[in-house]
Amino acid sequence: MSTARERILEATGELLATKDALAISTRAICDRAKVGMPEIYRQFGDKQGLLTAAADIGFERFLADKRRNPLTDDPVADLRTAWDSHVGFALRNPHLYRLMFTPTGDAKPQAIHEARAILLKAVERCRDAGRLRTAPELAGQTILSANVGVCMMALSFPELFGDPAISGSVRDAVIGKVTGDEREDTRIGPATVLAQALVGTLTGSAPLDGAALDRLTGALRGPDAPPSEP
């Protein structure tokens, strides 16, 4: 038979499936858990203590998902998989996720430290494979901060930031930056070439020499134009 504490936490979790934490009353929790109001204060001190305990349970589920992520021979690809699973958890559990990652008051979910530790191990695998540009701790903090930010924007403004392509774009930019796997677009359009040439010429910092002129002419002629006569 479940204890009063377990029933209260279960009731809170069920309500968080459809409502934000701020919209859930202690009365609603007690009614669902079939306990009196004083029981919340005996078990958790106050509502904030209860919400912190509920957030810790949310982190247990979140971390269980993380541990199920497969490990491959490509640690950078595994980082991308971990990012995507993080976003998936947030989208499946929007109210719980907000409670986990935007706590109020002095009590904070302690499981955030384990989440950081799991990510740090994943980043250290990249370092050990020679695929990390910065210190593992900084890389982990950067990735987690960006990952949470993407989730929060998608949950708060889904019409603006809910497109999965946004998450993928930020993921590749952040992970690519810390691992050196950026996929930079090295193509230079005619407008860019022209602007560079004009700025250099007008300021005198880089006169438009023969090579630069050839580069500009080629860009303006387009990729399909025949080569100029020597």
Short mmCIF file of the C-alpha atoms (twelve columns), coordinates in Angstrom:
data_MODEL
# 
_entry.id   MODEL 
# 
loop_
_atom_site.group_PDB 
_atom_site.id 
_atom_site.type_symbol 
_atom_site.label_atom_id 
_atom_site.label_alt_id 
_atom_site.label_comp_id 
_atom_site.label_asym_id 
_atom_site.label_seq_id 
_atom_site.Cartn_x 
_atom_site.Cartn_y 
_atom_site.Cartn_z 
_atom_site.pdbx_PDB_model_num 
ATOM 1   C CA . MET A 1   0.000  0.000  0.000   1 
ATOM 2   C CA . SER A 2   1.365  3.395  -0.953  1 
ATOM 3   C CA . THR A 3   2.232  5.949  1.699   1 
ATOM 4   C CA . ALA A 4   0.703  9.414  1.952   1 
ATOM 5   C CA . ARG A 5   3.928  10.894 0.580   1 
ATOM 6   C CA . GLU A 6   3.869  8.606  -2.446  1 
ATOM 7   C CA . ARG A 7   0.215  9.376  -3.142  1 
ATOM 8   C CA . ILE A 8   0.833  13.120 -2.943  1 
ATOM 9   C CA . LEU A 9   3.767  12.909 -5.353  1 
ATOM 10  C CA . GLU A 10  1.799  10.682 -7.727  1 
ATOM 11  C CA . ALA A 11  -1.130 13.107 -7.669  1 
ATOM 12  C CA . THR A 12  1.176  16.044 -8.343  1 
ATOM 13  C CA . GLY A 13  2.744  14.235 -11.280 1 
ATOM 14  C CA . GLU A 14  -0.677 13.439 -12.754 1 
ATOM 15  C CA . LEU A 15  -1.769 17.057 -12.499 1 
ATOM 16  C CA . LEU A 16  1.487  18.265 -14.049 1 
ATOM 17  C CA . ALA A 17  0.647  16.214 -17.129 1 
ATOM 18  C CA . THR A 18  -1.984 18.800 -18.066 1 
ATOM 19  C CA . LYS A 19  -1.299 21.929 -15.992 1 
ATOM 20  C CA . ASP A 20  1.535  24.256 -15.153 1 
ATOM 21  C CA . ALA A 21  2.801  24.007 -11.573 1 
ATOM 22  C CA . LEU A 22  1.553  27.499 -10.724 1 
ATOM 23  C CA . ALA A 23  -1.963 26.537 -11.799 1 
ATOM 24  C CA . ILE A 24  -2.143 23.499 -9.511  1 
ATOM 25  C CA . SER A 25  -3.644 24.126 -6.079  1 
ATOM 26  C CA . THR A 26  -2.728 22.202 -2.959  1 
ATOM 27  C CA . ARG A 27  -6.443 21.454 -2.580  1 
ATOM 28  C CA . ALA A 28  -6.500 19.722 -5.968  1 
ATOM 29  C CA . ILE A 29  -3.441 17.682 -5.015  1 
ATOM 30  C CA . CYS A 30  -4.947 16.650 -1.685  1 
ATOM 31  C CA . ASP A 31  -8.266 15.701 -3.264  1 
ATOM 32  C CA . ARG A 32  -6.558 13.502 -5.833  1 
ATOM 33  C CA . ALA A 33  -4.229 11.946 -3.249  1 
ATOM 34  C CA . LYS A 34  -7.072 11.529 -0.734  1 
ATOM 35  C CA . VAL A 35  -5.175 13.201 2.093   1 
ATOM 36  C CA . GLY A 36  -5.840 16.210 4.292   1 
ATOM 37  C CA . MET A 37  -4.167 19.555 3.667   1 
ATOM 38  C CA . PRO A 38  -1.863 19.305 6.695   1 
ATOM 39  C CA . GLU A 39  -0.273 16.194 5.189   1 
ATOM 40  C CA . ILE A 40  1.520  18.227 2.524   1 
ATOM 41  C CA . TYR A 41  3.141  20.382 5.195   1 
ATOM 42  C CA . ARG A 42  4.075  17.368 7.313   1 
ATOM 43  C CA . GLN A 43  5.695  15.617 4.373   1 
ATOM 44  C CA . PHE A 44  7.226  18.490 2.392   1 
ATOM 45  C CA . GLY A 45  7.219  21.618 4.579   1 
ATOM 46  C CA . ASP A 46  5.187  23.644 2.051   1 
ATOM 47  C CA . LYS A 47  4.001  23.583 -1.550  1 
ATOM 48  C CA . GLN A 48  7.406  24.655 -2.817  1 
ATOM 49  C CA . GLY A 49  8.991  21.691 -1.059  1 
ATOM 50  C CA . LEU A 50  6.465  19.424 -2.744  1 
ATOM 51  C CA . LEU A 51  7.181  20.904 -6.173  1 
ATOM 52  C CA . THR A 52  10.918 20.465 -5.664  1 
ATOM 53  C CA . ALA A 53  10.355 16.801 -4.806  1 
ATOM 54  C CA . ALA A 54  8.166  16.449 -7.912  1 
ATOM 55  C CA . ALA A 55  10.904 18.037 -10.026 1 
ATOM 56  C CA . ASP A 56  13.428 15.555 -8.643  1 
ATOM 57  C CA . ILE A 57  11.166 12.703 -9.718  1 
ATOM 58  C CA . GLY A 58  10.953 14.331 -13.137 1 
ATOM 59  C CA . PHE A 59  14.743 14.355 -13.293 1 
ATOM 60  C CA . GLU A 60  14.798 10.651 -12.439 1 
ATOM 61  C CA . ARG A 61  12.688 9.984  -15.537 1 
ATOM 62  C CA . PHE A 62  14.779 12.397 -17.585 1 
ATOM 63  C CA . LEU A 63  18.031 10.749 -16.530 1 
ATOM 64  C CA . ALA A 64  16.622 7.278  -17.172 1 
ATOM 65  C CA . ASP A 65  15.987 8.407  -20.759 1 
ATOM 66  C CA . LYS A 66  19.565 9.680  -20.958 1 
ATOM 67  C CA . ARG A 67  20.990 6.377  -19.788 1 
ATOM 68  C CA . ARG A 68  19.062 4.557  -22.493 1 
ATOM 69  C CA . ASN A 69  20.715 6.590  -25.256 1 
ATOM 70  C CA . PRO A 70  22.914 4.205  -27.267 1 
ATOM 71  C CA . LEU A 71  26.669 4.647  -27.437 1 
ATOM 72  C CA . THR A 72  28.301 4.307  -30.833 1 
ATOM 73  C CA . ASP A 73  31.803 4.649  -32.202 1 
ATOM 74  C CA . ASP A 74  31.073 8.317  -32.984 1 
ATOM 75  C CA . PRO A 75  30.928 10.333 -29.739 1 
ATOM 76  C CA . VAL A 76  29.918 13.530 -31.557 1 
ATOM 77  C CA . ALA A 77  26.942 11.777 -33.144 1 
ATOM 78  C CA . ASP A 78  26.061 10.496 -29.674 1 
ATOM 79  C CA . LEU A 79  26.022 14.095 -28.413 1 
ATOM 80  C CA . ARG A 80  23.515 14.966 -31.102 1 
ATOM 81  C CA . THR A 81  21.379 11.971 -30.127 1 
ATOM 82  C CA . ALA A 82  21.472 13.097 -26.487 1 
ATOM 83  C CA . TRP A 83  20.385 16.609 -27.536 1 
ATOM 84  C CA . ASP A 84  17.437 15.228 -29.495 1 
ATOM 85  C CA . SER A 85  16.326 12.969 -26.627 1 
ATOM 86  C CA . HIS A 86  16.456 15.974 -24.288 1 
ATOM 87  C CA . VAL A 87  14.191 17.955 -26.615 1 
ATOM 88  C CA . GLY A 88  11.869 14.980 -26.978 1 
ATOM 89  C CA . PHE A 89  11.447 14.704 -23.203 1 
ATOM 90  C CA . ALA A 90  10.656 18.414 -22.943 1 
ATOM 91  C CA . LEU A 91  8.013  18.269 -25.661 1 
ATOM 92  C CA . ARG A 92  6.367  15.212 -24.110 1 
ATOM 93  C CA . ASN A 93  6.362  16.716 -20.608 1 
ATOM 94  C CA . PRO A 94  6.086  20.507 -21.024 1 
ATOM 95  C CA . HIS A 95  4.778  21.428 -17.547 1 
ATOM 96  C CA . LEU A 96  7.084  19.050 -15.730 1 
ATOM 97  C CA . TYR A 97  10.059 20.235 -17.796 1 
ATOM 98  C CA . ARG A 98  9.410  23.872 -16.884 1 
ATOM 99  C CA . LEU A 99  9.234  22.902 -13.225 1 
ATOM 100 C CA . MET A 100 12.526 21.027 -13.519 1 
ATOM 101 C CA . PHE A 101 14.508 23.728 -15.300 1 
ATOM 102 C CA . THR A 102 12.925 26.943 -13.990 1 
ATOM 103 C CA . PRO A 103 12.669 26.317 -10.248 1 
ATOM 104 C CA . THR A 104 11.569 29.117 -7.938  1 
ATOM 105 C CA . GLY A 105 12.661 29.739 -4.379  1 
ATOM 106 C CA . ASP A 106 15.815 28.547 -2.671  1 
ATOM 107 C CA . ALA A 107 15.225 24.814 -3.044  1 
ATOM 108 C CA . LYS A 108 16.582 23.531 -6.346  1 
ATOM 109 C CA . PRO A 109 16.329 20.024 -7.781  1 
ATOM 110 C CA . GLN A 110 19.637 18.376 -6.925  1 
ATOM 111 C CA . ALA A 111 19.458 15.944 -9.837  1 
ATOM 112 C CA . ILE A 112 20.622 18.723 -12.177 1 
ATOM 113 C CA . HIS A 113 24.141 17.844 -11.007 1 
ATOM 114 C CA . GLU A 114 23.766 14.273 -12.238 1 
ATOM 115 C CA . ALA A 115 22.432 15.557 -15.555 1 
ATOM 116 C CA . ARG A 116 25.588 17.663 -15.894 1 
ATOM 117 C CA . ALA A 117 27.760 14.681 -14.947 1 
ATOM 118 C CA . ILE A 118 26.198 12.464 -17.618 1 
ATOM 119 C CA . LEU A 119 26.733 15.151 -20.240 1 
ATOM 120 C CA . LEU A 120 30.303 15.707 -19.066 1 
ATOM 121 C CA . LYS A 121 31.084 12.023 -19.605 1 
ATOM 122 C CA . ALA A 122 29.687 12.276 -23.124 1 
ATOM 123 C CA . VAL A 123 31.849 15.332 -23.812 1 
ATOM 124 C CA . GLU A 124 34.927 13.625 -22.367 1 
ATOM 125 C CA . ARG A 125 34.432 10.806 -24.869 1 
ATOM 126 C CA . CYS A 126 34.771 13.455 -27.584 1 
ATOM 127 C CA . ARG A 127 37.950 14.741 -25.941 1 
ATOM 128 C CA . ASP A 128 39.407 11.241 -25.708 1 
ATOM 129 C CA . ALA A 129 38.695 10.779 -29.409 1 
ATOM 130 C CA . GLY A 130 40.550 14.025 -30.193 1 
ATOM 131 C CA . ARG A 131 37.350 15.799 -31.186 1 
ATOM 132 C CA . LEU A 132 36.982 18.567 -28.619 1 
ATOM 133 C CA . ARG A 133 38.117 22.173 -29.020 1 
ATOM 134 C CA . THR A 134 37.562 23.449 -25.488 1 
ATOM 135 C CA . ALA A 135 37.642 22.254 -21.890 1 
ATOM 136 C CA . PRO A 136 35.085 19.484 -21.250 1 
ATOM 137 C CA . GLU A 137 33.424 21.384 -18.403 1 
ATOM 138 C CA . LEU A 138 32.858 24.486 -20.532 1 
ATOM 139 C CA . ALA A 139 31.700 22.399 -23.488 1 
ATOM 140 C CA . GLY A 140 29.168 20.577 -21.310 1 
ATOM 141 C CA . GLN A 141 27.847 23.790 -19.795 1 
ATOM 142 C CA . THR A 142 27.538 25.361 -23.249 1 
ATOM 143 C CA . ILE A 143 25.631 22.422 -24.718 1 
ATOM 144 C CA . LEU A 144 23.263 22.060 -21.750 1 
ATOM 145 C CA . SER A 145 22.516 25.795 -21.633 1 
ATOM 146 C CA . ALA A 146 21.720 25.876 -25.339 1 
ATOM 147 C CA . ASN A 147 19.670 22.668 -25.157 1 
ATOM 148 C CA . VAL A 148 17.504 24.008 -22.326 1 
ATOM 149 C CA . GLY A 149 17.141 27.348 -24.088 1 
ATOM 150 C CA . VAL A 150 15.851 25.711 -27.259 1 
ATOM 151 C CA . CYS A 151 13.340 23.678 -25.252 1 
ATOM 152 C CA . MET A 152 12.080 26.677 -23.305 1 
ATOM 153 C CA . MET A 153 11.552 28.735 -26.444 1 
ATOM 154 C CA . ALA A 154 9.749  25.871 -28.169 1 
ATOM 155 C CA . LEU A 155 7.462  25.374 -25.164 1 
ATOM 156 C CA . SER A 156 6.798  29.062 -24.555 1 
ATOM 157 C CA . PHE A 157 6.445  30.221 -28.178 1 
ATOM 158 C CA . PRO A 158 5.620  27.121 -30.231 1 
ATOM 159 C CA . GLU A 159 4.269  29.128 -33.150 1 
ATOM 160 C CA . LEU A 160 7.640  30.892 -33.489 1 
ATOM 161 C CA . PHE A 161 10.190 28.357 -32.243 1 
ATOM 162 C CA . GLY A 162 8.417  24.989 -32.400 1 
ATOM 163 C CA . ASP A 163 9.795  23.921 -35.774 1 
ATOM 164 C CA . PRO A 164 12.106 20.896 -35.189 1 
ATOM 165 C CA . ALA A 165 14.497 22.369 -37.758 1 
ATOM 166 C CA . ILE A 166 15.329 25.152 -35.284 1 
ATOM 167 C CA . SER A 167 16.474 22.669 -32.666 1 
ATOM 168 C CA . GLY A 168 18.543 20.823 -35.265 1 
ATOM 169 C CA . SER A 169 20.157 24.029 -36.470 1 
ATOM 170 C CA . VAL A 170 21.130 25.176 -32.963 1 
ATOM 171 C CA . ARG A 171 22.276 21.658 -32.062 1 
ATOM 172 C CA . ASP A 172 24.611 21.422 -35.030 1 
ATOM 173 C CA . ALA A 173 25.949 24.945 -34.500 1 
ATOM 174 C CA . VAL A 174 26.696 24.473 -30.791 1 
ATOM 175 C CA . ILE A 175 28.038 20.931 -30.930 1 
ATOM 176 C CA . GLY A 176 29.908 21.706 -34.121 1 
ATOM 177 C CA . LYS A 177 31.570 24.692 -32.459 1 
ATOM 178 C CA . VAL A 178 32.831 22.834 -29.395 1 
ATOM 179 C CA . THR A 179 33.917 19.746 -31.339 1 
ATOM 180 C CA . GLY A 180 35.272 21.390 -34.463 1 
ATOM 181 C CA . ASP A 181 32.632 19.732 -36.630 1 
ATOM 182 C CA . GLU A 182 31.169 22.971 -38.043 1 
ATOM 183 C CA . ARG A 183 29.807 22.711 -41.511 1 
ATOM 184 C CA . GLU A 184 30.612 26.198 -42.689 1 
ATOM 185 C CA . ASP A 185 29.265 27.507 -45.989 1 
ATOM 186 C CA . THR A 186 32.409 28.625 -47.789 1 
ATOM 187 C CA . ARG A 187 30.574 29.935 -50.826 1 
ATOM 188 C CA . ILE A 188 30.916 33.689 -51.340 1 
ATOM 189 C CA . GLY A 189 28.159 35.412 -53.234 1 
ATOM 190 C CA . PRO A 190 28.748 38.217 -55.720 1 
ATOM 191 C CA . ALA A 191 27.337 40.811 -53.322 1 
ATOM 192 C CA . THR A 192 29.800 39.772 -50.625 1 
ATOM 193 C CA . VAL A 193 32.743 39.896 -53.013 1 
ATOM 194 C CA . LEU A 194 31.676 43.298 -54.286 1 
ATOM 195 C CA . ALA A 195 31.242 44.691 -50.786 1 
ATOM 196 C CA . GLN A 196 34.642 43.414 -49.680 1 
ATOM 197 C CA . ALA A 197 36.315 44.857 -52.758 1 
ATOM 198 C CA . LEU A 198 34.670 48.255 -52.437 1 
ATOM 199 C CA . VAL A 199 35.379 48.597 -48.730 1 
ATOM 200 C CA . GLY A 200 39.004 47.673 -49.242 1 
ATOM 201 C CA . THR A 201 39.405 50.093 -52.136 1 
ATOM 202 C CA . LEU A 202 37.649 53.051 -50.512 1 
ATOM 203 C CA . THR A 203 39.501 52.717 -47.232 1 
ATOM 204 C CA . GLY A 204 42.827 52.008 -48.856 1 
ATOM 205 C CA . SER A 205 43.296 48.995 -46.601 1 
ATOM 206 C CA . ALA A 206 43.196 46.487 -49.452 1 
ATOM 207 C CA . PRO A 207 43.448 47.990 -52.942 1 
ATOM 208 C CA . LEU A 208 41.621 46.167 -55.684 1 
ATOM 209 C CA . ASP A 209 44.619 44.393 -57.219 1 
ATOM 210 C CA . GLY A 210 44.567 42.096 -60.225 1 
ATOM 211 C CA . ALA A 211 43.733 38.953 -58.284 1 
ATOM 212 C CA . ALA A 212 40.903 40.655 -56.423 1 
ATOM 213 C CA . LEU A 213 39.576 42.080 -59.672 1 
ATOM 214 C CA . ASP A 214 39.583 38.628 -61.266 1 
ATOM 215 C CA . ARG A 215 37.766 37.241 -58.238 1 
ATOM 216 C CA . LEU A 216 35.156 39.979 -58.385 1 
ATOM 217 C CA . THR A 217 34.684 39.609 -62.131 1 
ATOM 218 C CA . GLY A 218 34.267 35.851 -61.842 1 
ATOM 219 C CA . ALA A 219 31.670 36.207 -59.104 1 
ATOM 220 C CA . LEU A 220 29.696 38.777 -61.030 1 
ATOM 221 C CA . ARG A 221 29.801 36.719 -64.221 1 
ATOM 222 C CA . GLY A 222 28.264 33.760 -62.390 1 
ATOM 223 C CA . PRO A 223 29.317 30.123 -62.082 1 
ATOM 224 C CA . ASP A 224 28.027 29.174 -65.541 1 
ATOM 225 C CA . ALA A 225 29.763 31.909 -67.479 1 
ATOM 226 C CA . PRO A 226 32.691 30.913 -69.722 1 
ATOM 227 C CA . PRO A 227 36.145 31.883 -68.475 1 
ATOM 228 C CA . SER A 228 37.459 35.257 -69.547 1 
ATOM 229 C CA . GLU A 229 40.149 35.498 -72.191 1 
ATOM 230 C CA . PRO A 230 43.679 35.797 -70.819 1 
# 
